[in-house]
Short mmCIF file of C-alpha atoms in Angstrom, two decimals:
data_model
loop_
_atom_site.label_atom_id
_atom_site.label_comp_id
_atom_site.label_asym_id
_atom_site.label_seq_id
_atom_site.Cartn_x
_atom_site.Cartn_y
_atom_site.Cartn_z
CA UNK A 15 92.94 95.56 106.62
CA UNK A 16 89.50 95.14 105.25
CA UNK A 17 86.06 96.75 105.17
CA UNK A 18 82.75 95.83 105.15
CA UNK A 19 79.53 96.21 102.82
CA UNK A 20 78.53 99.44 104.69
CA UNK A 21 81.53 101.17 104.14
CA UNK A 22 81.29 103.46 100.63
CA UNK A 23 83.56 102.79 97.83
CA UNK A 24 84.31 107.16 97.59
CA UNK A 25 85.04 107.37 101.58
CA UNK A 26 88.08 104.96 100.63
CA UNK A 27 90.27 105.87 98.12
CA UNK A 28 90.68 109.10 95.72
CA UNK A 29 89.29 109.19 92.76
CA UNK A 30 91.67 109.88 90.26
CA UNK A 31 90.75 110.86 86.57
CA UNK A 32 93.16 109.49 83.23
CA UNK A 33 95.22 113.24 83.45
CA UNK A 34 96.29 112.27 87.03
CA UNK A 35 99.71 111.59 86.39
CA UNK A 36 100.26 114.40 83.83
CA UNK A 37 99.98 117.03 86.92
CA UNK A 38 102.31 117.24 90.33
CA UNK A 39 99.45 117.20 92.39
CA UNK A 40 97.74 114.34 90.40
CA UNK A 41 100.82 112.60 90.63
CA UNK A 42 101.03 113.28 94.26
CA UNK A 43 97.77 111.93 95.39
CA UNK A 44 98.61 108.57 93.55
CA UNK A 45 102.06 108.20 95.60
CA UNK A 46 100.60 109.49 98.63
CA UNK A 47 97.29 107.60 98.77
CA UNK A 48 96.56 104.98 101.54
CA UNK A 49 96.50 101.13 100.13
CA UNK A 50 93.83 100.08 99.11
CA UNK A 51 91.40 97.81 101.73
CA UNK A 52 90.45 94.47 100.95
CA UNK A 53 86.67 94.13 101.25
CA UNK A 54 86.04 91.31 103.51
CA UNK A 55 85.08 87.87 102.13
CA UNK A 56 81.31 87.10 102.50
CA UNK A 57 80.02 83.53 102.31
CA UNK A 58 77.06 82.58 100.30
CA UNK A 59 74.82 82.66 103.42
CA UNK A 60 76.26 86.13 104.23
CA UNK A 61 75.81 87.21 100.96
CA UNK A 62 72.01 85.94 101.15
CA UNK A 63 71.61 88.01 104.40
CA UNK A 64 72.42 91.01 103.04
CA UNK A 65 69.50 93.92 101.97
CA UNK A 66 69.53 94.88 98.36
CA UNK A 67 70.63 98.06 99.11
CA UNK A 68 73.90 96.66 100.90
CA UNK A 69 74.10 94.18 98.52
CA UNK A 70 74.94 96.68 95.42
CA UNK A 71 77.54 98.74 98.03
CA UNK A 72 79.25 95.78 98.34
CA UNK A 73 79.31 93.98 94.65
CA UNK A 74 80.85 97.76 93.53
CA UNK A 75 83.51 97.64 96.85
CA UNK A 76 84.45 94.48 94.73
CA UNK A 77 84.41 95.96 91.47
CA UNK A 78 86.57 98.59 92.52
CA UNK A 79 89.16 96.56 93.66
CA UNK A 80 88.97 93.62 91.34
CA UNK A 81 89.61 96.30 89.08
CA UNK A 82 92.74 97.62 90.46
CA UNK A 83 94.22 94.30 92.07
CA UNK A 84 98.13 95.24 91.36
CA UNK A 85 100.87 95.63 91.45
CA UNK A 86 102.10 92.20 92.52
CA UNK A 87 105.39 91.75 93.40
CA UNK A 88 106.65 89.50 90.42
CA UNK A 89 110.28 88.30 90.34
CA UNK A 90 110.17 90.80 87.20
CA UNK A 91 108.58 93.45 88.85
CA UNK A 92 111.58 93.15 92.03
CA UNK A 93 114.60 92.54 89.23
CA UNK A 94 113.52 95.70 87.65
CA UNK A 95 112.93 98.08 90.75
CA UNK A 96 116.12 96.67 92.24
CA UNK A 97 118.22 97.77 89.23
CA UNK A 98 116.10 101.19 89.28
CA UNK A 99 117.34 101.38 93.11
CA UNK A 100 120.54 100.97 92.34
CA UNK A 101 121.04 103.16 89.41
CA UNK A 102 119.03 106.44 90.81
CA UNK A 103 120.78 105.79 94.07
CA UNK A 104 123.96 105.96 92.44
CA UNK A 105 123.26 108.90 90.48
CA UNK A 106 124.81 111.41 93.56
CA UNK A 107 127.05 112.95 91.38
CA UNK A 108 128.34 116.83 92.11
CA UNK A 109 126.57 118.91 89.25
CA UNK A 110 129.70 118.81 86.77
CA UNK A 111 129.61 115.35 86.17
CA UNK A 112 126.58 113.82 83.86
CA UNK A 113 124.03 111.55 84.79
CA UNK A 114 123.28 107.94 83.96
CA UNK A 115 119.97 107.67 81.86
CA UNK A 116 117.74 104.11 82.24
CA UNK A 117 115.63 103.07 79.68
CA UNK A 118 113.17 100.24 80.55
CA UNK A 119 112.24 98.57 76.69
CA UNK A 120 110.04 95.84 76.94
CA UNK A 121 107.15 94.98 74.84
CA UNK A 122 103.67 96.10 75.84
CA UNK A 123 101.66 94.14 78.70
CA UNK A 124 104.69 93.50 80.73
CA UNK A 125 104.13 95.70 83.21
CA UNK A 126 106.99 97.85 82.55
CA UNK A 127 105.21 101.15 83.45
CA UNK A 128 103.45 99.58 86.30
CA UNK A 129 106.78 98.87 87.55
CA UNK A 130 108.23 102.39 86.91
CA UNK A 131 104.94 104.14 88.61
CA UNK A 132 105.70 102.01 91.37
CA UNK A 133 109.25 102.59 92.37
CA UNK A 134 108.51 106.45 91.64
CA UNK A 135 105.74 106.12 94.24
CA UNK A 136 108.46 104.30 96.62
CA UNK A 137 110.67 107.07 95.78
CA UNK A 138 108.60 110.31 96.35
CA UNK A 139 107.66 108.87 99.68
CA UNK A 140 111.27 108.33 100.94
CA UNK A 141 112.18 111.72 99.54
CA UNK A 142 109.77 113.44 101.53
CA UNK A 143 110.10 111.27 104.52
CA UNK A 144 113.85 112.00 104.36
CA UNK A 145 114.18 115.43 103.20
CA UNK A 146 110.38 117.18 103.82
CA UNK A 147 107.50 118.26 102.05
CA UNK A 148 109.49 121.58 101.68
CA UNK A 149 112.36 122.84 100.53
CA UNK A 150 114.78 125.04 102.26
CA UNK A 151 113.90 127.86 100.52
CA UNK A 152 110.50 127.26 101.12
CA UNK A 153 109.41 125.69 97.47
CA UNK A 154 107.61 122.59 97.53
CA UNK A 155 109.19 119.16 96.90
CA UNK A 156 108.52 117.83 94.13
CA UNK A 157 111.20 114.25 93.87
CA UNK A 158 109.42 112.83 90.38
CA UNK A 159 107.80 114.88 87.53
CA UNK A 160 106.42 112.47 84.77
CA UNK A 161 105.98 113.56 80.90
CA UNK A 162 103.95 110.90 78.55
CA UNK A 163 105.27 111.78 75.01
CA UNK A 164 102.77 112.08 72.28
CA UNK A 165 103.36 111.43 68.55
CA UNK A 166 105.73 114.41 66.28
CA UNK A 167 106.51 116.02 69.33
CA UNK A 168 109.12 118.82 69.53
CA UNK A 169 111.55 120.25 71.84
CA UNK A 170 108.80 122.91 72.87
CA UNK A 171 106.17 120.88 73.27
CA UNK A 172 107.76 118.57 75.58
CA UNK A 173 109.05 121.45 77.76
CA UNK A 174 105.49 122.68 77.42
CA UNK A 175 104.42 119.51 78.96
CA UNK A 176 106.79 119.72 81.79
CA UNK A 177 105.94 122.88 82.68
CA UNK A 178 102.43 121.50 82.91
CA UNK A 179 103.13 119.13 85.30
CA UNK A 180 104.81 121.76 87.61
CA UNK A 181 101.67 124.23 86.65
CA UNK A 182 103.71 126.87 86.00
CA UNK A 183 101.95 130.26 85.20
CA UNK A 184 104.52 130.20 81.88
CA UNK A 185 103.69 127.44 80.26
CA UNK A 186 101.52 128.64 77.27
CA UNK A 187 103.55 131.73 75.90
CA UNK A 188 106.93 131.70 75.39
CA UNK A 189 110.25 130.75 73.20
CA UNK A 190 111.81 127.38 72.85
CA UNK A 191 114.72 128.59 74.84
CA UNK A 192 112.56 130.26 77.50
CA UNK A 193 110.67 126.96 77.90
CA UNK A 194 113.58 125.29 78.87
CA UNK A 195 114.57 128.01 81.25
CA UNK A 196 111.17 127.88 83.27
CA UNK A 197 111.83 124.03 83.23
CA UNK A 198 115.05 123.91 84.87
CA UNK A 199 114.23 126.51 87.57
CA UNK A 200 111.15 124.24 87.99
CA UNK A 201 113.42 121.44 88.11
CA UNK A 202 116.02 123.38 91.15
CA UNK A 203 113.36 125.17 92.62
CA UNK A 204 111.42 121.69 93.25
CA UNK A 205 114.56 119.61 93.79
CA UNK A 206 113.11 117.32 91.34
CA UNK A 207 115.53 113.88 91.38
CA UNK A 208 113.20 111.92 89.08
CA UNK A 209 112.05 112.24 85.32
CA UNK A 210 110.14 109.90 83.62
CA UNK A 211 109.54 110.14 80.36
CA UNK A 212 106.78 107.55 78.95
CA UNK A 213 106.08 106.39 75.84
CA UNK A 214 109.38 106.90 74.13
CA UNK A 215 108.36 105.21 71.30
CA UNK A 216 106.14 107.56 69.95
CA UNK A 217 109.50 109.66 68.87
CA UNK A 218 110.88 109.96 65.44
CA UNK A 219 114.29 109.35 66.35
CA UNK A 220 115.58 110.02 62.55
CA UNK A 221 113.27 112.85 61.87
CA UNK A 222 114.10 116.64 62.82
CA UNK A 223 111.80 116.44 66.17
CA UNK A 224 113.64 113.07 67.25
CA UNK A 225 116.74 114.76 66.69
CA UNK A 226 115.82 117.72 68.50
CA UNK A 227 114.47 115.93 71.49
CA UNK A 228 117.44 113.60 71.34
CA UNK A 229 119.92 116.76 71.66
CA UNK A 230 117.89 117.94 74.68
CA UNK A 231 117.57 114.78 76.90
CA UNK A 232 121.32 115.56 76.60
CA UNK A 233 121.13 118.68 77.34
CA UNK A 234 119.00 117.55 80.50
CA UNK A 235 121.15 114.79 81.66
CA UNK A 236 123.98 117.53 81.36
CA UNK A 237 122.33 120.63 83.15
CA UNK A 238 119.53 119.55 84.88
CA UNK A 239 120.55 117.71 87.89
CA UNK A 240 117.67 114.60 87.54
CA UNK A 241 117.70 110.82 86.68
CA UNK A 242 116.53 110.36 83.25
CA UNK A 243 113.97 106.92 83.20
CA UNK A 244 112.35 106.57 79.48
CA UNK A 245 109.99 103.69 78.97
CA UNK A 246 108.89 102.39 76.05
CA UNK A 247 108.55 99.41 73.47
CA UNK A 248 111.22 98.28 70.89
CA UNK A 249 113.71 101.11 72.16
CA UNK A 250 116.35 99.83 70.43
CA UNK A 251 115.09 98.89 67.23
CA UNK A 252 113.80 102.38 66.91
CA UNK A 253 117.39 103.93 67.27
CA UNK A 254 117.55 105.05 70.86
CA UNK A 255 120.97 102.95 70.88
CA UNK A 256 122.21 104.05 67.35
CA UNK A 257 125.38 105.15 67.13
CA UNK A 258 124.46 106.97 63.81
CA UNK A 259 121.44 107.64 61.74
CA UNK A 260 121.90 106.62 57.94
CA UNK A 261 123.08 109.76 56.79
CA UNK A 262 125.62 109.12 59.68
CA UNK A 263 124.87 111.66 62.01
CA UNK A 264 126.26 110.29 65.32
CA UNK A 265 124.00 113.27 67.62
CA UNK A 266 122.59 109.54 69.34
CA UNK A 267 125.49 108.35 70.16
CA UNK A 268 126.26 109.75 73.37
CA UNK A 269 122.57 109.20 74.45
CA UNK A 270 123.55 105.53 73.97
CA UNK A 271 126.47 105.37 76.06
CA UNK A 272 125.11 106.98 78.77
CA UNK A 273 121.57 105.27 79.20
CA UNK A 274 121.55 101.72 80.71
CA UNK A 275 118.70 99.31 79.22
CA UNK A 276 116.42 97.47 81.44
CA UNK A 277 113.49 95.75 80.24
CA UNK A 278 110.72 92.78 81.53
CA UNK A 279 110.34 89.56 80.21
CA UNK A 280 106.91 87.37 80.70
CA UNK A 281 106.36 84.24 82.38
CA UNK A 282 107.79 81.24 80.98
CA UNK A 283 106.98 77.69 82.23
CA UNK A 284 109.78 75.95 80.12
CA UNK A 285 111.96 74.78 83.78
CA UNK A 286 110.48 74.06 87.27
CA UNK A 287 111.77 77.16 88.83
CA UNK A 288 109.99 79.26 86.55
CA UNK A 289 107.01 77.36 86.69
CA UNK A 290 107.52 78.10 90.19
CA UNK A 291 107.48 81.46 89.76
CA UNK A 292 104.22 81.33 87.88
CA UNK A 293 102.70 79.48 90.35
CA UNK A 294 103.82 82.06 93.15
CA UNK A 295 101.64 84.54 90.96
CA UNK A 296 98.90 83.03 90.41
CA UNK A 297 98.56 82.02 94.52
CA UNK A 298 99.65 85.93 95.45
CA UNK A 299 96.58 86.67 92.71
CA UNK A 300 94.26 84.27 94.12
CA UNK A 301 94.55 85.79 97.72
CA UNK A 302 93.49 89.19 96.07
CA UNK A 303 90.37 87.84 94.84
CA UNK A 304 87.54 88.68 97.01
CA UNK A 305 85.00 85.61 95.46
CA UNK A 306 82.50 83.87 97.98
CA UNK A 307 82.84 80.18 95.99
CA UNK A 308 86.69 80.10 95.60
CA UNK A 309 89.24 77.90 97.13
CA UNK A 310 92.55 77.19 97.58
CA UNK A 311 94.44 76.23 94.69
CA UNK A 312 91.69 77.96 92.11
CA UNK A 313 94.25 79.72 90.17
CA UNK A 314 97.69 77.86 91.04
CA UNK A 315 96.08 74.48 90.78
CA UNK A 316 92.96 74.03 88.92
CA UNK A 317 93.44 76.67 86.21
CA UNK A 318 97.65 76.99 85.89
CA UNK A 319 97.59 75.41 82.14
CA UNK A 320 94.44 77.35 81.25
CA UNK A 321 95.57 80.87 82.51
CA UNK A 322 98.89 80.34 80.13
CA UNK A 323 97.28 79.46 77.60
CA UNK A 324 95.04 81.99 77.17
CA UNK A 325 97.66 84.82 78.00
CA UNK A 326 101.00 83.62 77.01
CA UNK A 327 102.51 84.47 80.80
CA UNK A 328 101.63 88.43 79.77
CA UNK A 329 101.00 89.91 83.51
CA UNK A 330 98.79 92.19 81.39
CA UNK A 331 96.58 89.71 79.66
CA UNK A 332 96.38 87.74 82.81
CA UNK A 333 95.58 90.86 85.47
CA UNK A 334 93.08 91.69 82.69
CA UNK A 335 91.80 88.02 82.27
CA UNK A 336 91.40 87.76 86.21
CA UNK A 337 89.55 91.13 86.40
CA UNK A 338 87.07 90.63 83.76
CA UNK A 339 86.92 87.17 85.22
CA UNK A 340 86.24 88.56 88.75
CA UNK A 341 83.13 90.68 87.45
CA UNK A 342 81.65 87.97 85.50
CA UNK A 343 81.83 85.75 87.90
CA UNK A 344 80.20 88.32 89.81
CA UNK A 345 77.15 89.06 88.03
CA UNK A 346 76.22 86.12 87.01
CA UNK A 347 76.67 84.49 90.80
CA UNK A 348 78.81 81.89 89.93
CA UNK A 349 81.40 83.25 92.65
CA UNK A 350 84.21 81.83 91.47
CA UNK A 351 86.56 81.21 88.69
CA UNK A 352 86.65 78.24 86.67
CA UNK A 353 87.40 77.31 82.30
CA UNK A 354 83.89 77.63 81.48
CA UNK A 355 83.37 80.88 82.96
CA UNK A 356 86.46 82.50 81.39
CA UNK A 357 85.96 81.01 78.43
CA UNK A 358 83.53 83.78 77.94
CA UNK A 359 85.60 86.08 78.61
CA UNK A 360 87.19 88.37 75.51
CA UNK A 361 91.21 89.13 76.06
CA UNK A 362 93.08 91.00 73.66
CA UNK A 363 93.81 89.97 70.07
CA UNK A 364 97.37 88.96 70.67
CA UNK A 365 96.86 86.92 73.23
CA UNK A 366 93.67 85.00 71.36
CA UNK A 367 95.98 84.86 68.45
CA UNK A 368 99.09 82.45 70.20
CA UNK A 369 96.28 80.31 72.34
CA UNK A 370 95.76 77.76 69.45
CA UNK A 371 99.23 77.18 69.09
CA UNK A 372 99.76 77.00 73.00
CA UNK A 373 96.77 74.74 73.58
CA UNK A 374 98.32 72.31 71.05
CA UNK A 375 101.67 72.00 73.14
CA UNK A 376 99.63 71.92 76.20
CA UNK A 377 97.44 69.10 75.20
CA UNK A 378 100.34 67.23 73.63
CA UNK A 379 102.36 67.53 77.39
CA UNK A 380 104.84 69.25 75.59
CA UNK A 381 104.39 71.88 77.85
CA UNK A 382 102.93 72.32 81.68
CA UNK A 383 102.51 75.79 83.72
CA UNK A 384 102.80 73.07 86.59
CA UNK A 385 105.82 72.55 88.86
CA UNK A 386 106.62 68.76 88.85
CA UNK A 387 105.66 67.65 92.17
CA UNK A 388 108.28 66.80 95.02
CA UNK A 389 108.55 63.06 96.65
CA UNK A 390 109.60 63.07 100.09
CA UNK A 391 112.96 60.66 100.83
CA UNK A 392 113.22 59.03 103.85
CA UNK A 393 116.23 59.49 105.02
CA UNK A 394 118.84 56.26 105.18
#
């Protein structure tokens, strides 16, 4: 479904501010929100035609959605949200028995909380299509609450910050232990299935806080009758897996066995199938792209090498690449995406720090982001 230059960018989506997902209702209005529309695809005549006043509704319909062109459905992004699937699905157990914990671990502009948003969006809309908006007793349904974790933080700050997600009137006064109290009634009042907890990383798993925290995802996955999904970078290097500290305190041990690692991996090119794969990106990307000069092929074909290169198969680096790309191209009415025009376009440092040593193996053939190219056999 598309729209046209008349239509105005507010009319079409929600806006939604950088605290959205920190709130139920935030998170809500991101799950619940209609897709996106496609603005339609203008020629350079059509373009031409248009009054300057439709002209700049239509360039920011474009920057809107250049801007939010995701998720695509990677072969990462499906092996991940399959595994979620079937580990929350599984997770049906009668209240005396424990819950399995997932931790996605992958390193950062992989996608891995795009994914995780995702699938939480997929599952708070079959929730409510299965089981209402409303619970029995008349609460609202609430199937994922979301905490991001910020740097030092403590047991009572991160029941704090649950509590803010639900809103609840008792979340600024108040003992440790009543903290948690408020969060588990939140938790059975809202029949809350789901909780993510994002940026793990930022805990000090060997410090008194990490401990503490540690002891009371435990204490969660024990009581509180939810799917545990932490996300973060270098999971396991940081201890989440430890069996002991070094003063061999084994508290993380049990938070080991009973969370399941998942984690993302970028595009390689170093076999055809996942050159394949690549190439099914960059042609899923390219119909996205709403650019009055480009063709078929522009990404897959004419710029495969180049987009690796500069990116390293990051789905970060490149979504960002394409983006910035997109509004270039633009402004400067160019229309379309080619080396010269990205080549003026910044990425971040550690993907401008690998493309000298990529661009080497490129130009040497001893690598290609292009699948070799099938001959047809006539048959005997």
């Amino acid at each position: 479904m598309t729209h046209t230059p008349a239509d105005r960018p507010e009319d079409l989506y929600p806006k939604l501010d950088n605290l959205t997902l920190s709130r139920k209702e935030g998170f809500r209005r991101v799950a619940e929100a209609p897709p996106r529309r496609q603005p339609d695809l203008l020629t350079r005549a059509q373009l031409r035609a248009l009054s300057p006043a439709a002209r700049k509704s239509y360039d920011k319909l474009r920057r809107i959605w250049h801007a939010n062109l995701g998720p695509i459905k990677t072969p990462q992004l499906k092996a991940l949200q399959e595994d979620l699937w079937d580990i929350v699905d599984s997770n049906l157990q009668d209240g005396d028995k424990p819950k399995g914990a997932i931790a996605v671990d992958a390193f950062p502009g992989l996608g891995k909380t795009t994914a995780v948003l995702n699938f939480a969006k997929k599952f708070h809309l079959r929730e409510i299509e299965e089981e209402g908006a409303f619970t029995e007793a008349g609460h609202e349904r609430w199937p994922v609450a979301r905490v991001g974790l910020t740097s030092n933080i403590g047991m009572k700050d991160f029941n704090r910050a649950l509590l803010e997600f639900y809103a609840h009137p008792g979340r600024t006064t108040g003992t440790a232990t009543q903290f948690v109290q408020r969060a588990l009634d939140c938790v059975l009042q809202c029949e809350t299935k789901l909780l993510i907890i994002d940026d793990l990383h930022f805990l000090k798993w060997k410090f008194k806080n990490g401990k503490e925290v540690s002891n009371h995802f435990k204490h969660i996955a024990n009581e509180f009758p939810v799917t545990l999904v932490f996300v973060g970078v270098e999971l396991e290097r940081r201890g989440l897996y430890s069996e002991a500290d070094d003063s061999g305190d084994v508290t993380l041990a049990q938070t080991a066995r009973r969370t399941t690692p998942l984690g993302m991996d970028p595009f390689t090119v170093n076999n055809d199938k996942h050159r394949h794969d690549f190439r099914s990106f960059l042609l899923a990307a390219e119909k996205r792209l709403v650019l009055s000069e480009k063709h078929p092929g522009m990404l897959a074909d004419d710029l495969a090498d180049y987009l690796y290169i500069r990116t390293a198969g990051h789905i970060g680096s490149l979504m960002t690449l394409i983006n910035r790309g997109c509004h270039r191209a633009i402004r400067s009415g160019t229309e379309r995406l080619d080396e010269d025009l990205l080549d003026e376009v910044k990425l971040d440092a550690a993907s401008e720090k690998v493309r000298k040593v990529l661009e080497a193996k490129f130009k040497s053939r001893r690598m290609t982001a292009r699948p070799r190219p099938t001959r047809k056999r006539n048959a005997a």
